[in-house]
Amino acid sequence: MDKGKFSNEEQLEMYEEMLLARRIDERMWLLNRSGNIPFVVSCQGQEVMQVAASTALDKKVDYILPYYRDLGVVLHFGMTTKEIFLQAYAKAEDPNSGGRQMPGHFGQKKNRIVTGSSPVTTQVPHAVGIALAAKMEGKSLVSFVTLGEGSTNQGDFHEGLNFAGVHKLPVIFMVENNKYAISVPLHKQVACENIADRAIGYGMHGIKVDGNDPFAVYQAVKEARERALNGDGPTLIEAVSYRLTPHSSDDDDMTYRTKEEVEQEKSIDGLIQYKEKLKKEGILTDEIEEKMESKLKEEINEATEYAEKAPNPDPGTLSDYVYSSKEGM
Ligand SMILES: Cc1ncc(C[n+]2csc(CCOP(=O)(O)OP(=O)(O)O)c2C)c(N)n1
Ligand SMILES: [Mg+2]
């Protein structure tokens, strides 16, 4: 971990954002197991790479095409804790889809968070399209898209990266390699050693980084952004960590991996490593930590309560945006 030019405040800000994502996720599981919300798909184990990568982007101009685990990315880009709970409860005020899509299908126009579909990897060609538009219109921005390592076996991945490589488009592909695609371990997903090695087949720069090291991820995304804006084309980044939870609240991971393996990975959890580093350097004190934890708890309590009480979508609006309205025909 080389912290480069980060001030102490900036390092703490990053930590707080990662911690917020973790604490929201933990609350989601409690709400799910107590029968309050129907589904959880977690970011736990991937917060470090998500927040570090987003920090290297320009949230005022860049477009992001997150996937379902990217709580850290969407929080950084401006989605609020309250909005996260509104989507978990599928309430009318859910910014993603007004309660129509599954949780984790993030989309919010004002923050340039582009909505995705449930079939994995469909966000990749969309991101390439946005990068093509930016190039054609001469706009100085990048599109940033994330996906799991299992999703790199989809056709959309090949089509998107090939087109982006040929046309040298300003797009950053970040693969969040958490070592599983539901029950399928990495070695049964791909025969190649590194996902990042696939970049050479598309004529683009590829880099593999430790996804538990915020500064390594930040540096990789920052350089990728500079490359994109200089007209040097796209980058494929593979950031490696581990999925600390089951695939979703509907999965039992003990049917395909061991408790010992999960415990071992928990002991090198990037969030804990980063916290310990900040403590060792005296940047995070016990006092700051306590204050931060209680502030986040309050924010999460308020958001949960708000979302619980918020109105459900009006059933009369069910087919809105599905069929064109008579007035519009
Ligand atoms: C095209 C398609 N096939 C299968 C699924 C079911 N599915 C949802 S998530 C997932 C695993 C994806 O694994 P990975 O890309 O590694 O992402 P992770 O969930 O590990 O973050 C699968 C197979 C789907 N949503 N879309
Ligand atoms: Mg995976």
Coordinates of N, CA and C in Angstrom, one line a residue, residues 91-191:
K91 N -39.9 0.6 -2.6 CA -40.9 1.6 -2.4 C -41.0 2.6 -3.6
A92 N -42.1 3.4 -3.6 CA -42.3 4.2 -4.8 C -41.2 5.2 -5.0
E93 N -40.5 5.6 -4.0 CA -39.4 6.6 -4.1 C -38.1 6.0 -4.5
D94 N -38.0 4.7 -4.7 CA -36.8 4.0 -5.1 C -36.3 4.7 -6.4
P95 N -35.1 5.2 -6.3 CA -34.6 6.0 -7.5 C -34.2 5.1 -8.7
N96 N -34.0 3.8 -8.4 CA -33.6 2.9 -9.5 C -34.7 2.7 -10.5
S97 N -35.9 2.3 -9.9 CA -37.0 1.9 -10.8 C -38.3 2.1 -10.2
G98 N -38.4 2.8 -9.1 CA -39.7 3.0 -8.5 C -40.3 1.7 -8.0
G99 N -39.4 0.8 -7.5 CA -39.8 -0.5 -7.0 C -40.0 -1.6 -7.9
R100 N -39.6 -1.4 -9.2 CA -39.9 -2.4 -10.2 C -38.8 -3.5 -10.4
Q101 N -37.6 -3.0 -10.3 CA -36.5 -4.0 -10.5 C -36.1 -4.6 -9.2
M102 N -35.3 -5.7 -9.3 CA -34.8 -6.3 -8.1 C -33.8 -5.3 -7.4
P103 N -33.6 -5.5 -6.1 CA -32.6 -4.7 -5.4 C -31.2 -4.9 -6.1
G104 N -30.4 -3.8 -6.1 CA -29.0 -3.9 -6.6 C -29.0 -3.6 -8.1
H105 N -30.1 -3.2 -8.7 CA -30.1 -2.8 -10.1 C -30.1 -1.3 -10.2
F106 N -28.9 -0.8 -9.9 CA -28.7 0.7 -9.7 C -28.9 1.5 -11.0
G107 N -29.6 2.6 -10.8 CA -29.7 3.6 -12.0 C -30.2 4.9 -11.4
Q108 N -29.6 6.0 -11.8 CA -30.0 7.3 -11.3 C -29.4 8.3 -12.3
K109 N -30.3 8.9 -13.1 CA -29.9 9.8 -14.1 C -29.1 11.0 -13.6
K110 N -29.5 11.6 -12.6 CA -28.9 12.8 -12.1 C -27.4 12.6 -11.7
N111 N -27.1 11.3 -11.3 CA -25.7 11.0 -10.9 C -25.0 10.2 -12.0
R112 N -25.5 10.2 -13.2 CA -24.9 9.5 -14.3 C -24.6 8.0 -14.0
I113 N -25.6 7.4 -13.2 CA -25.5 6.0 -12.9 C -26.5 5.3 -13.9
V114 N -25.9 4.5 -14.8 CA -26.7 4.0 -15.9 C -27.3 2.6 -15.5
T115 N -28.6 2.5 -15.7 CA -29.3 1.3 -15.2 C -28.9 0.1 -16.0
G116 N -29.0 -1.0 -15.4 CA -28.6 -2.3 -16.0 C -29.7 -3.3 -16.0
S117 N -29.5 -4.4 -16.7 CA -30.5 -5.5 -16.7 C -30.0 -6.7 -15.9
S118 N -30.9 -7.6 -15.6 CA -30.5 -8.8 -14.8 C -29.5 -9.7 -15.5
P119 N -29.6 -9.9 -16.9 CA -28.7 -10.8 -17.5 C -27.3 -10.2 -17.4
V120 N -26.4 -10.9 -16.8 CA -25.0 -10.3 -16.5 C -24.3 -9.9 -17.7
T121 N -23.5 -8.9 -17.7 CA -22.6 -8.4 -18.7 C -23.3 -7.5 -19.8
T122 N -24.6 -7.4 -19.7 CA -25.3 -6.5 -20.7 C -24.8 -5.0 -20.5
Q123 N -24.3 -4.7 -19.3 CA -23.8 -3.3 -19.1 C -22.6 -3.0 -19.9
V124 N -21.9 -4.1 -20.3 CA -20.6 -3.8 -21.0 C -20.8 -3.1 -22.4
P125 N -21.6 -3.7 -23.3 CA -21.8 -3.0 -24.5 C -22.5 -1.6 -24.3
H126 N -23.3 -1.5 -23.3 CA -23.9 -0.1 -23.0 C -22.8 0.9 -22.7
A127 N -21.8 0.4 -21.9 CA -20.7 1.3 -21.5 C -19.9 1.7 -22.7
V128 N -19.7 0.8 -23.6 CA -18.9 1.0 -24.9 C -19.7 2.0 -25.7
G129 N -21.0 1.9 -25.8 CA -21.8 2.8 -26.5 C -21.7 4.3 -26.0
I130 N -21.7 4.4 -24.7 CA -21.5 5.7 -24.1 C -20.2 6.3 -24.4
A131 N -19.1 5.5 -24.4 CA -17.8 5.9 -24.7 C -17.7 6.3 -26.2
L132 N -18.4 5.6 -27.0 CA -18.4 6.0 -28.5 C -19.1 7.3 -28.7
A133 N -20.2 7.5 -28.0 CA -20.9 8.8 -28.1 C -20.0 10.0 -27.6
A134 N -19.3 9.7 -26.5 CA -18.4 10.8 -25.9 C -17.3 11.1 -27.0
K135 N -16.8 10.1 -27.6 CA -15.7 10.3 -28.6 C -16.3 11.1 -29.8
M136 N -17.5 10.7 -30.3 CA -18.1 11.3 -31.5 C -18.4 12.8 -31.2
E137 N -18.8 13.0 -29.9 CA -19.2 14.4 -29.5 C -18.1 15.2 -29.0
G138 N -16.9 14.6 -28.9 CA -15.7 15.3 -28.5 C -15.8 15.7 -27.0
K139 N -16.4 14.9 -26.2 CA -16.6 15.2 -24.8 C -15.5 14.5 -24.0
S140 N -14.9 15.3 -23.0 CA -13.8 14.7 -22.2 C -14.4 14.0 -21.0
L141 N -14.7 12.8 -21.1 CA -15.2 12.0 -20.0 C -14.9 10.5 -20.3
V142 N -15.1 9.7 -19.3 CA -14.9 8.2 -19.5 C -16.2 7.5 -19.0
S143 N -16.4 6.3 -19.6 CA -17.4 5.5 -19.0 C -16.7 4.4 -18.3
F144 N -17.2 4.1 -17.1 CA -16.6 3.1 -16.2 C -17.6 2.0 -15.9
V145 N -17.2 0.7 -16.3 CA -18.1 -0.4 -16.1 C -17.5 -1.5 -15.3
T146 N -18.3 -2.1 -14.5 CA -17.8 -3.2 -13.6 C -18.6 -4.5 -13.9
L147 N -17.9 -5.6 -13.6 CA -18.6 -6.9 -13.7 C -17.8 -7.9 -12.9
G148 N -18.4 -9.0 -12.7 CA -17.7 -10.1 -12.0 C -16.8 -10.9 -13.0
E149 N -15.9 -11.7 -12.4 CA -15.0 -12.4 -13.3 C -15.7 -13.5 -14.1
G150 N -16.8 -14.1 -13.5 CA -17.6 -15.1 -14.2 C -18.2 -14.5 -15.5
S151 N -18.6 -13.2 -15.3 CA -19.3 -12.5 -16.4 C -18.4 -12.2 -17.6
T152 N -17.0 -12.4 -17.5 CA -16.1 -12.2 -18.6 C -16.2 -13.4 -19.6
N153 N -17.0 -14.4 -19.3 CA -17.2 -15.5 -20.2 C -18.5 -15.3 -21.1
Q154 N -19.2 -14.2 -20.9 CA -20.3 -13.9 -21.7 C -19.9 -13.3 -23.1
G155 N -20.7 -13.5 -24.1 CA -20.5 -12.9 -25.4 C -20.4 -11.4 -25.4
D156 N -21.2 -10.8 -24.5 CA -21.2 -9.3 -24.5 C -19.8 -8.8 -24.1
F157 N -19.1 -9.5 -23.3 CA -17.8 -9.1 -22.9 C -16.9 -9.0 -24.1
H158 N -16.9 -10.1 -24.9 CA -16.0 -10.1 -26.1 C -16.4 -9.0 -27.1
E159 N -17.7 -8.9 -27.3 CA -18.2 -7.9 -28.3 C -17.9 -6.4 -27.9
G160 N -18.1 -6.2 -26.6 CA -17.8 -4.9 -26.0 C -16.3 -4.5 -26.1
L161 N -15.5 -5.4 -25.6 CA -14.1 -5.1 -25.5 C -13.5 -5.0 -26.9
N162 N -13.9 -5.9 -27.8 CA -13.4 -5.9 -29.2 C -13.7 -4.5 -29.8
F163 N -14.9 -4.1 -29.7 CA -15.3 -2.8 -30.4 C -14.6 -1.6 -29.8
A164 N -14.5 -1.7 -28.4 CA -13.8 -0.6 -27.7 C -12.3 -0.5 -28.1
G165 N -11.7 -1.7 -28.3 CA -10.3 -1.8 -28.6 C -10.1 -1.2 -30.0
V166 N -10.9 -1.7 -31.0 CA -10.7 -1.3 -32.4 C -10.9 0.3 -32.5
H167 N -11.8 0.8 -31.8 CA -12.1 2.3 -31.9 C -11.5 3.1 -30.9
K168 N -10.6 2.5 -30.1 CA -9.9 3.2 -29.0 C -10.8 4.1 -28.2
L169 N -11.8 3.5 -27.6 CA -12.8 4.3 -26.9 C -12.5 4.6 -25.4
P170 N -12.9 5.7 -24.9 CA -12.6 6.1 -23.5 C -13.5 5.3 -22.5
V171 N -13.2 4.0 -22.3 CA -14.0 3.2 -21.4 C -13.0 2.4 -20.5
I172 N -13.4 2.3 -19.3 CA -12.6 1.5 -18.3 C -13.4 0.3 -17.9
F173 N -12.9 -0.9 -18.1 CA -13.6 -2.1 -17.7 C -12.9 -2.6 -16.4
M174 N -13.7 -2.7 -15.3 CA -13.1 -3.2 -14.1 C -13.8 -4.5 -13.7
V175 N -13.0 -5.6 -13.7 CA -13.5 -6.9 -13.3 C -13.3 -7.1 -11.8
E176 N -14.3 -7.2 -11.1 CA -14.2 -7.5 -9.6 C -14.2 -9.0 -9.4
N177 N -12.9 -9.5 -9.4 CA -12.7 -10.9 -9.2 C -12.8 -11.4 -7.8
N178 N -14.0 -11.9 -7.5 CA -14.3 -12.4 -6.1 C -14.1 -13.9 -5.9
K179 N -13.6 -14.5 -7.0 CA -13.2 -15.9 -7.0 C -14.4 -16.9 -7.1
Y180 N -15.6 -16.4 -7.2 CA -16.7 -17.3 -7.4 C -17.7 -16.7 -8.3
A181 N -18.4 -17.5 -9.1 CA -19.6 -17.1 -9.8 C -20.7 -18.0 -9.3
I182 N -21.5 -17.5 -8.4 CA -22.4 -18.3 -7.5 C -21.6 -19.5 -6.9
S183 N -21.8 -20.7 -7.3 CA -21.2 -21.9 -6.7 C -19.9 -22.3 -7.5
V184 N -19.6 -21.6 -8.6 CA -18.5 -22.1 -9.5 C -17.2 -21.4 -9.1
P185 N -16.2 -22.1 -8.6 CA -14.9 -21.5 -8.3 C -14.2 -21.0 -9.5
L186 N -13.2 -20.1 -9.3 CA -12.5 -19.5 -10.4 C -11.9 -20.5 -11.4
H187 N -11.3 -21.5 -10.9 CA -10.6 -22.5 -11.7 C -11.5 -23.2 -12.7
K188 N -12.8 -23.2 -12.3 CA -13.8 -23.9 -13.2 C -14.5 -22.9 -14.1
Q189 N -14.1 -21.6 -14.0 CA -14.7 -20.6 -14.8 C -13.9 -20.3 -16.0
V190 N -12.6 -20.3 -15.8 CA -11.6 -19.9 -16.9 C -10.4 -20.8 -16.8
A191 N -9.8 -21.0 -18.0 CA -8.6 -21.9 -18.0 C -7.3 -21.0 -18.0

